Coordinates of C-alpha atoms in Angstrom, one line a residue:
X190 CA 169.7 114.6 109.5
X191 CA 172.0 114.9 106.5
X192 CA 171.5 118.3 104.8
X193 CA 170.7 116.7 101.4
X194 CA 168.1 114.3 102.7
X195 CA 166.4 117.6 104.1
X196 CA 166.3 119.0 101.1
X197 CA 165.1 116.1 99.1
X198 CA 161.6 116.1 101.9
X199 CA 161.0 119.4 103.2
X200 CA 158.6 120.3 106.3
X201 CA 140.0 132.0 129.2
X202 CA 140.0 130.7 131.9
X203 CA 143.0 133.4 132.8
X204 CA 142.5 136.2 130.5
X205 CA 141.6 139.6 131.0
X206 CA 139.4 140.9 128.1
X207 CA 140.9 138.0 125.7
X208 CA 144.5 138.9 126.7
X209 CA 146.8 135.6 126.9
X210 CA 148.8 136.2 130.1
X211 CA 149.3 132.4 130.6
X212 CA 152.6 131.3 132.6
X213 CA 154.9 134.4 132.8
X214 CA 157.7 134.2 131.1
X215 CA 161.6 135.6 130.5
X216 CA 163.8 137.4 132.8
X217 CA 165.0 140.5 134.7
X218 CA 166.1 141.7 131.0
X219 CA 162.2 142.4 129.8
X220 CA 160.8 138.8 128.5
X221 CA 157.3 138.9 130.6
X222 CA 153.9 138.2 130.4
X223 CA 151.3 140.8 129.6
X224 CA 149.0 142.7 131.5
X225 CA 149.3 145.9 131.0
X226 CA 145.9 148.0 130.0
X227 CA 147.3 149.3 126.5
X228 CA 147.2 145.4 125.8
X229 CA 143.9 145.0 127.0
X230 CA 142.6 147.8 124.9
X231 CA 144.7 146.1 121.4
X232 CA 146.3 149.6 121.3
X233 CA 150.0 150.0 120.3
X234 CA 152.3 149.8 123.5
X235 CA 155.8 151.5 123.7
X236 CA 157.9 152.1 126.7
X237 CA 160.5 154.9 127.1
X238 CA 164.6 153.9 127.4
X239 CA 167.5 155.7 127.5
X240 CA 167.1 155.7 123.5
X241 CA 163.2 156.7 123.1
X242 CA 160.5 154.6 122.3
X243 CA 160.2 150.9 121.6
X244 CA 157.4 149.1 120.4
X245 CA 156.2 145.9 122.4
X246 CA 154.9 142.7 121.1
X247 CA 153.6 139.7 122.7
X248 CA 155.1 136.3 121.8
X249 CA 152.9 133.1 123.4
X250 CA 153.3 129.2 122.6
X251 CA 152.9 126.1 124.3
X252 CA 155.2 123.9 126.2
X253 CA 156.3 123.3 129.8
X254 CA 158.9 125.0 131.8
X255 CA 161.9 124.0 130.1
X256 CA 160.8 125.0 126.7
X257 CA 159.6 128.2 128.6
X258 CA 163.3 128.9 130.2
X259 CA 165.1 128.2 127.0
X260 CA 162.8 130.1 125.3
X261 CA 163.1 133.0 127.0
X262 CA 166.9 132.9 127.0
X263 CA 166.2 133.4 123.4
X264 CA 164.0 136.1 123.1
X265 CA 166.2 138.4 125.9
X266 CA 168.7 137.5 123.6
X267 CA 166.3 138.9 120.2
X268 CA 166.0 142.0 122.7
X269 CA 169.6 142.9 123.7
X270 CA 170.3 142.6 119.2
X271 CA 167.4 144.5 118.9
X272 CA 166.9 147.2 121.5
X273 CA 164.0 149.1 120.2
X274 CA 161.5 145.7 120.5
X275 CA 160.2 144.5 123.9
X276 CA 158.8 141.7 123.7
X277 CA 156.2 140.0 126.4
X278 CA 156.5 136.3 126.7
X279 CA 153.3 133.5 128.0
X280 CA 153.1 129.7 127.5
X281 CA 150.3 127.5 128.6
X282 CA 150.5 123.8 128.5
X283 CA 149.3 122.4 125.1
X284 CA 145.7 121.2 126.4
X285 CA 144.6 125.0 127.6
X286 CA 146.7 127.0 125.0
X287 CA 143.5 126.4 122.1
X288 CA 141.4 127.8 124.6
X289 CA 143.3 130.7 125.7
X290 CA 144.0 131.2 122.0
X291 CA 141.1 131.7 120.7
X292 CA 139.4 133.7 123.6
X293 CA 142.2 136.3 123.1
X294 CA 141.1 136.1 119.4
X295 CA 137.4 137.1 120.0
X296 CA 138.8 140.4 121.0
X297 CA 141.3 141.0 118.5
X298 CA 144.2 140.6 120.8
X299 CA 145.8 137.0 119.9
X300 CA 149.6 137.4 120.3
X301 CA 152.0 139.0 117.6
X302 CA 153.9 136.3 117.0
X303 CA 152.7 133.2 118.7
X304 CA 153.0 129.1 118.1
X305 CA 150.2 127.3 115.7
X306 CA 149.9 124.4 113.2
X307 CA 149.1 125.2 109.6
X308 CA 146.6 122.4 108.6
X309 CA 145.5 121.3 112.4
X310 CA 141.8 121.5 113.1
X311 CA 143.1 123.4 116.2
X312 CA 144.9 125.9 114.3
X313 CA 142.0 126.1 111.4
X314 CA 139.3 128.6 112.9
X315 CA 142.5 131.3 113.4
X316 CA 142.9 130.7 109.6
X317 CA 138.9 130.8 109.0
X318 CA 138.8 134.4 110.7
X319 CA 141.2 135.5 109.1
X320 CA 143.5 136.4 112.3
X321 CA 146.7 134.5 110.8
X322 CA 148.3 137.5 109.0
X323 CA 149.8 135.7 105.5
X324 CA 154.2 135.6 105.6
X325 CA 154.4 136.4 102.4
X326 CA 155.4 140.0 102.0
X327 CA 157.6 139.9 104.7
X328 CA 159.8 137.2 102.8
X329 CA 159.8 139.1 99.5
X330 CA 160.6 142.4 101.7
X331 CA 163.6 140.4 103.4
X332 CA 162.4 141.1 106.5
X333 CA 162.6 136.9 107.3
X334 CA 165.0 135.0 105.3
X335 CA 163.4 131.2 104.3
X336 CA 166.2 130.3 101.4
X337 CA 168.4 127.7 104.0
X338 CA 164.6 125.7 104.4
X339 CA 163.5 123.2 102.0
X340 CA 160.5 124.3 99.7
X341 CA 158.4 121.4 100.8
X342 CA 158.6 122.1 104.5
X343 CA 157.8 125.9 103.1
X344 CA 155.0 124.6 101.5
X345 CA 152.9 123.3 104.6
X346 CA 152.8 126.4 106.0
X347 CA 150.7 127.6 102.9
X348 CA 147.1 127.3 102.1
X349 CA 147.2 128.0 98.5
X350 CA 149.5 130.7 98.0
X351 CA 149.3 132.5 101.6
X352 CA 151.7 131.4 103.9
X353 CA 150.5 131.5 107.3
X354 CA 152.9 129.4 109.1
X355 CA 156.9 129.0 109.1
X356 CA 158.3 125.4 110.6
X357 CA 159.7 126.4 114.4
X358 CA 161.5 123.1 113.9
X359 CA 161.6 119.8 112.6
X360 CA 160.4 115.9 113.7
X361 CA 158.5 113.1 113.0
X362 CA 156.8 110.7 115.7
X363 CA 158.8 107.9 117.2
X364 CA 157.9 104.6 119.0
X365 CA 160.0 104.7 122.3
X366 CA 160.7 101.0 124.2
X367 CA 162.0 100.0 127.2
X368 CA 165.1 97.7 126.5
X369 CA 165.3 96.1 130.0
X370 CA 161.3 95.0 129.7
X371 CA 162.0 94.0 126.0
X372 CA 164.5 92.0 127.2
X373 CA 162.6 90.1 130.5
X374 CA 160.0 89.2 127.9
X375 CA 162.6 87.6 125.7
X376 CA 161.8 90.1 122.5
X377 CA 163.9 91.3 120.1
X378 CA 163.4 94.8 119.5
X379 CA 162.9 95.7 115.6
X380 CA 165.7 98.4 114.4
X381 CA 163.2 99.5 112.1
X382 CA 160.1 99.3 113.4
X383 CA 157.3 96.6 113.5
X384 CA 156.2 95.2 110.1
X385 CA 152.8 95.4 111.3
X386 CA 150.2 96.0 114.0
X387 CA 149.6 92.3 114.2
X388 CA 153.3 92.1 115.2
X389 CA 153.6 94.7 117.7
X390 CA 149.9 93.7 119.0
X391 CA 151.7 90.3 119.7
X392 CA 154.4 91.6 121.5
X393 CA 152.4 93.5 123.8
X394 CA 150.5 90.7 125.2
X395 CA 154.3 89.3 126.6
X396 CA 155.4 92.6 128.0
X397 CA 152.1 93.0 130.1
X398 CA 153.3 90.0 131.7
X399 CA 156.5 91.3 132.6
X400 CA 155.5 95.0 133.3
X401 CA 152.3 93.3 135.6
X402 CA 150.2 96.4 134.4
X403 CA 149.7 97.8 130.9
X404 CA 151.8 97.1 127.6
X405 CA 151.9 100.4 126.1
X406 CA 150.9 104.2 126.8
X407 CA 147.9 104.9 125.2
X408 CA 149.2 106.6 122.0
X409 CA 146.1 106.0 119.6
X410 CA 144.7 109.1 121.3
X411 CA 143.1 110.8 118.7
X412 CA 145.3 114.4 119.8
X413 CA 148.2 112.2 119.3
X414 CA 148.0 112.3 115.4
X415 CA 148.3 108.3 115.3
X416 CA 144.2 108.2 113.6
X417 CA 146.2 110.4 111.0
X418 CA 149.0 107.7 110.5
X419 CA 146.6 105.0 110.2
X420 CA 144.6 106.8 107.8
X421 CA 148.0 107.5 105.7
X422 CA 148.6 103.4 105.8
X423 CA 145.1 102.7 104.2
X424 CA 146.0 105.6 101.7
X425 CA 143.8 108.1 103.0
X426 CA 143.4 111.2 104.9
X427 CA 142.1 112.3 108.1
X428 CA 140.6 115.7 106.9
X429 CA 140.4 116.0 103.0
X430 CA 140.9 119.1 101.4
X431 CA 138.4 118.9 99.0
X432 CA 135.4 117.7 98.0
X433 CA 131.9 117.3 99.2
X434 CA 133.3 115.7 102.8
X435 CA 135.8 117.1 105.4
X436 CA 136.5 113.5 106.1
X437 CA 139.1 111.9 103.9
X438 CA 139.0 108.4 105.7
X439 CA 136.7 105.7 105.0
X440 CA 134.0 103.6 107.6
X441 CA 136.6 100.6 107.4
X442 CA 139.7 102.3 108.1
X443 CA 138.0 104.2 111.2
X444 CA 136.5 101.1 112.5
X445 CA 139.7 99.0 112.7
X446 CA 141.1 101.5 114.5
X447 CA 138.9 102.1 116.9
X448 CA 138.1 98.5 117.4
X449 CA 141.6 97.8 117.5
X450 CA 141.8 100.6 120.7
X451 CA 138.8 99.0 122.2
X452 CA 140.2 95.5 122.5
X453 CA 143.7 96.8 123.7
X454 CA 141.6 98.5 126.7
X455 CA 139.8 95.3 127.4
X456 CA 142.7 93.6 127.2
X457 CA 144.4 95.3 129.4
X458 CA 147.5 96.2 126.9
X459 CA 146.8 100.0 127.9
X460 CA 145.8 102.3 130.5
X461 CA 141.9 103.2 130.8
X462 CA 140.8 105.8 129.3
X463 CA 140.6 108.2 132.4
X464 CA 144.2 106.9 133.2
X465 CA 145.5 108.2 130.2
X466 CA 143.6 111.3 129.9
X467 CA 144.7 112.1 133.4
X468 CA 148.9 111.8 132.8
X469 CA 150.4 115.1 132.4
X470 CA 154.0 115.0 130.8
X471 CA 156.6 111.9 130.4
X472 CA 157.5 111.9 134.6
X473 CA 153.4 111.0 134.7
X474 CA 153.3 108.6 132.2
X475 CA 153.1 105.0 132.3
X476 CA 156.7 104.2 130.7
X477 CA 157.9 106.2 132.9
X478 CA 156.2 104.8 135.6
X479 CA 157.5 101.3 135.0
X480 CA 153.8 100.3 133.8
X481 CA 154.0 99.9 130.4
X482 CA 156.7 99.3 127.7
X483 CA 156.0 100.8 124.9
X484 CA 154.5 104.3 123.7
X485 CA 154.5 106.4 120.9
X486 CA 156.0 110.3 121.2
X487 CA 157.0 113.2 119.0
X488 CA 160.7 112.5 118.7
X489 CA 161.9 115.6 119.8
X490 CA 160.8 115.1 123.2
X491 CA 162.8 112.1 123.1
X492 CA 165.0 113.5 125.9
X493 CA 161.9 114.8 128.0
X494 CA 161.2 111.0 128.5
X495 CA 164.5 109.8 128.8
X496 CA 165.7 112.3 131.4
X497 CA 162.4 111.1 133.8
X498 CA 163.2 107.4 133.0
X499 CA 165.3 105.3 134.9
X500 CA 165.5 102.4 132.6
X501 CA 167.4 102.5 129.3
X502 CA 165.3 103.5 126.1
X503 CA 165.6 103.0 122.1
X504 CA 163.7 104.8 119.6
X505 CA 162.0 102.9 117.0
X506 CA 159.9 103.8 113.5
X507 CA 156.7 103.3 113.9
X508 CA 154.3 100.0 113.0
X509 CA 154.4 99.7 109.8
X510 CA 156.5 102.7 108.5
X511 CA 159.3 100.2 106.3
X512 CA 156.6 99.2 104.2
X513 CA 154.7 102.7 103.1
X514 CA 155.1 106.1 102.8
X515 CA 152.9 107.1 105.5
X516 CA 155.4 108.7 107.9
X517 CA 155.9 111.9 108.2
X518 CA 159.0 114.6 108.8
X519 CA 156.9 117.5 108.7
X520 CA 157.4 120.5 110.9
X521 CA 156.9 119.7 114.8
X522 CA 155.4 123.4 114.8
X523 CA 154.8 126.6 112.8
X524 CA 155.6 129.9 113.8
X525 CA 152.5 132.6 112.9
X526 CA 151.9 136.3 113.2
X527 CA 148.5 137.9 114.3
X528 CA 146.4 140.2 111.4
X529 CA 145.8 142.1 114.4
X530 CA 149.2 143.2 115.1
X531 CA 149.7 146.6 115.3
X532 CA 153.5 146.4 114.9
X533 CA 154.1 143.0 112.1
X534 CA 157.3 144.4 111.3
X535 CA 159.0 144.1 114.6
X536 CA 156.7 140.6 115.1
X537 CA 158.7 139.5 111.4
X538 CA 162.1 140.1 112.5
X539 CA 161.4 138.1 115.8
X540 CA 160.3 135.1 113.7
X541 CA 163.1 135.4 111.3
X542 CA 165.8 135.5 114.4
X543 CA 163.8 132.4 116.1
X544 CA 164.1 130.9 112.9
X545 CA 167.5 131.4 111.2
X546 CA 169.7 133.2 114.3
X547 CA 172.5 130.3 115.0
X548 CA 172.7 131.5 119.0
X549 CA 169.4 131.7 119.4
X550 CA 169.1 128.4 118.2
X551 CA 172.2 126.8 120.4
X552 CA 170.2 128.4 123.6
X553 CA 167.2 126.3 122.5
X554 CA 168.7 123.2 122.2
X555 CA 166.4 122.1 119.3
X556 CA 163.8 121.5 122.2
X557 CA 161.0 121.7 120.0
X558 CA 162.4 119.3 117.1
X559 CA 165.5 119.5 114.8
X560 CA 166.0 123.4 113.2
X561 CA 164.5 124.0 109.9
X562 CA 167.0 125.9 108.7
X563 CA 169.8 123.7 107.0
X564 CA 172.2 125.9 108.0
X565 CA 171.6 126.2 111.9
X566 CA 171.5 122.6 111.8
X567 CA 175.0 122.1 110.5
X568 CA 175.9 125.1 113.0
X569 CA 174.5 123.4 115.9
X570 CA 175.7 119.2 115.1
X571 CA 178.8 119.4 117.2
X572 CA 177.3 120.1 120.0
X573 CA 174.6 117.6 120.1
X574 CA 174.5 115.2 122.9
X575 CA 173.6 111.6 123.0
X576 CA 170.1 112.3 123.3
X577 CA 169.9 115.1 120.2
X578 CA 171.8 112.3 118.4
X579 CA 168.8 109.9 118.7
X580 CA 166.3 112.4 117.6
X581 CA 168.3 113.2 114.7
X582 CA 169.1 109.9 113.9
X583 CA 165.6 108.5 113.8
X584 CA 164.2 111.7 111.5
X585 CA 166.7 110.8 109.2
X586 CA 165.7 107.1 109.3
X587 CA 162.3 108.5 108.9
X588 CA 163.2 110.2 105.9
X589 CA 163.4 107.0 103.8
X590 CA 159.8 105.9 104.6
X591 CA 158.1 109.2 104.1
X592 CA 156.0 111.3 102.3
X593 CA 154.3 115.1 102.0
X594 CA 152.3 116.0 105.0
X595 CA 148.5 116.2 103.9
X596 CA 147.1 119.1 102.2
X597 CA 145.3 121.8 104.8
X598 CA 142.0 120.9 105.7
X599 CA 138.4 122.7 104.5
X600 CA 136.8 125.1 106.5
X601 CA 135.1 123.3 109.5
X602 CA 137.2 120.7 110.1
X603 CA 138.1 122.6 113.8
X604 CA 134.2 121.2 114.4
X605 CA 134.7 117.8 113.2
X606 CA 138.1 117.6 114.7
X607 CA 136.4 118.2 118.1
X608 CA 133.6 115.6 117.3
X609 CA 135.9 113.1 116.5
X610 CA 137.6 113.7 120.3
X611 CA 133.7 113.6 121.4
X612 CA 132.8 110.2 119.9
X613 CA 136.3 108.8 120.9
X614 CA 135.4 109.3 124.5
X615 CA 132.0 107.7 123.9
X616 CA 133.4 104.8 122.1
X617 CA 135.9 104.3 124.8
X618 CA 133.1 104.1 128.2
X619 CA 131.0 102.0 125.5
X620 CA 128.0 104.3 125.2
X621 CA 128.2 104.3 121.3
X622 CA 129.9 101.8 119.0
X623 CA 132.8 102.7 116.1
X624 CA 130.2 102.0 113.4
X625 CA 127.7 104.2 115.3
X626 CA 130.2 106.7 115.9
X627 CA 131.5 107.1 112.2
X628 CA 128.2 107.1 110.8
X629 CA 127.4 110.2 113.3
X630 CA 130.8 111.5 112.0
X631 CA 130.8 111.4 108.3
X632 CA 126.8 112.4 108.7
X633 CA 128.3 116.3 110.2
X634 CA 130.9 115.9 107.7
X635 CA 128.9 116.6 104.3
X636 CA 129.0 119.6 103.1
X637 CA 125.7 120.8 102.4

């Protein structure tokens, strides 16, 4: 993405007494995951060198193991620049990490520094207790650097003037096709996205013929943030941010969708709903596969996909993007601290080096979207390959049609956020209907 068009947008089961241990991370140079007792207790842990004491913090996200390897690349090399910080590494794939997450916080021990999403009803109840410690004084202190990030990106990690979250990159969600199916079924693919749903919907009826199974992936998963997209179309919000609701999205805009969903089930256009549910990274899903042709992705696992596939794919805008605003390029993740930390400075200097160190940033290959930082992006351009190039192309296509990310939600919305994923599942093995299952929605909604 061209520096001035980022500028003119910008974005327990396995734990010990709450402790995140997850998949061990790092190396032979120190980057591992906790267990140690002091952790267990929340008390400050140092270990003697050759130089005295460091302090030790704990660093967790989600991801799989090449976002672990890189990662850990990176923190050894925060450790060899900064030899009085240890820092203990665990990741957990993104459908246990909640979980793990908010054990550990039930005993004061969540991470130091650890991956969230400022304004996601997963990451609201950190922000309701009060364990996301607030960036602010450690950007007026200097301790991390934001001036080469936009203000607007900035601004979605606040709610109201704390800023709890800083972006750990940048991307914006991309409709991936395969050009060999496309082609079978005698389709043109559109360089800028379907005009409508209508259009893609009548696509996908050709391309189950030539795939012989599905259409598309199932990506109106709620946890896939398309209910948000559709919502942004009609002009409305998932989760409002004020108000006597924590709904923002009306009967008629929930409906559609969901009926929408339904019929594509029926129809056959996409996998059940226990097929779906089931797949577990892009070399399990049905692209991949050869069963469908069509799915929607975050773009920066563009080459996840790609890499698995053995049929040529093109990234897309999504339905409907050319004629709204209702795509986002916000950040793909933020980047939090704990309250609980008993050592924040040495948990702010890792998230400024993950943020604005240019190496650091080369050894993670802008894995988990395009940097945030202007200037590690122009510092890392050259060495983008073909794959990189597509991401960054299509978030700066994205660009054009988009607008703000919504406002954080209210307090609660973790609850109705998890009832929406509830009635979804209810909808889909036909116990309940969309109009039954709104109605039950926006009843828990009200704020009383």
């Amino acid at each position: 993405m061209k520096t001035k068009k980022m500028t003119a947008l910008f974005l327990a089961a396995t734990m010990a007494a709450g402790v995140l241990t997850g998949c061990g991370g790092g190396s032979d140079k120190g980057a591992t995951a906790d267990t140690g007792a002091a952790a267990n207790t929340g008390e400050v842990k140092t270990s003697e060198n050759g130089n005295g004491k460091k302090v030790t913090i704990r660093f967790a996200w989600w991801g799989g193991q090449e976002r672990a390897d890189l990662t850990n690349e990176a923190v050894n090399l925060f450790m060899e620049k900064n030899p009085d910080i240890e820092v203990e590494t665990s990741f957990y794939p993104w459908d246990s990490y909640w979980e793990n997450l908010s054990v550990a916080s039930t005993a004061d021990n969540i991470p130091d520094v650890h991956q969230g999403y400022i304004g996601s009803g997963d990451y609201q109840q950190f922000l309701d207790g009060g364990i996301a410690e607030p960036l602010n004084s450690y950007v007026e202190n200097g301790l991390i650097d934001i001036s080469s990030i936009s203000g607007n990106l900035v601004e979605e990690g606040k709610v109201g003037e704390q800023l709890y979250g800083l972006p750990f990159g940048v991307t914006t969600r991309g409709m991936i096709v395969d050009t060999s199916a496309f082609e079978k079924a005698g389709l043109e693919i559109p360089e800028n996205g379907y005009e409508s749903w209508e259009a893609l919907e009548a696509d996908l009826v050709k391309l189950k013929e030539v795939t012989g199974k599905y259409a598309s992936g199932d990506f109106l998963q709620e946890e896939g943030d398309m209910l948000k997209y559709w919502c942004r179309l009609q002009g409305e919000r998932i989760y409002a941010s004020e108000g006597d609701s924590l709904i923002g999205f009306s009967k008629d805009t929930f409906v559609d969708y969901y009926s929408m969903k339904l019929r594509w089930a029926e129809e056959g256009l996409i996998p059940p709903y226990d097929v779906s549910k089931s797949e577990n990274g892009p070399e399990d899903s049905s692209l991949v596969k050869g069963e469908a042709a069509v799915t929607i992705i975050p773009a920066n696992q563009y080459a996840n996909y790609a890499n698995a596939s053995d049929k040529e794919l093109k990234m897309i805008l999504l339905p409907g993007a050319v004629n709204s605003k209702a795509t986002m390029v916000p950040a793909s993740v933020h980047i939090c601290m704990s309250s609980k930390s008993k050592n924040k400075e040495a948990a702010a200097k890792l998230i400024d080096f993950l943020i604005n160190d240019e190496e650091a940033n080369k050894i993670m290959k802008a894995e988990r979207g395009m940097p945030a930082s202007d200037q590690v992006r122009e510092s890392m351009e050259s060495m983008f390959d073909d794959n990189q190039k597509k991401v960054a192309a299509i978030v700066d296509k994205a660009v054009d049609y988009s607008s703000a990310n919504d406002a954080p939600a209210m307090e609660g919305s973790t609850d109705i956020q998890k009832l929406i994923r509830e009635y979804e599942e209810r909808m889909m093995y036909k116990d309940v209907t969309p109009e039954e299952a709104y109605d039950a929605i926006a009843e828990a909604a009200k704020i009383r």
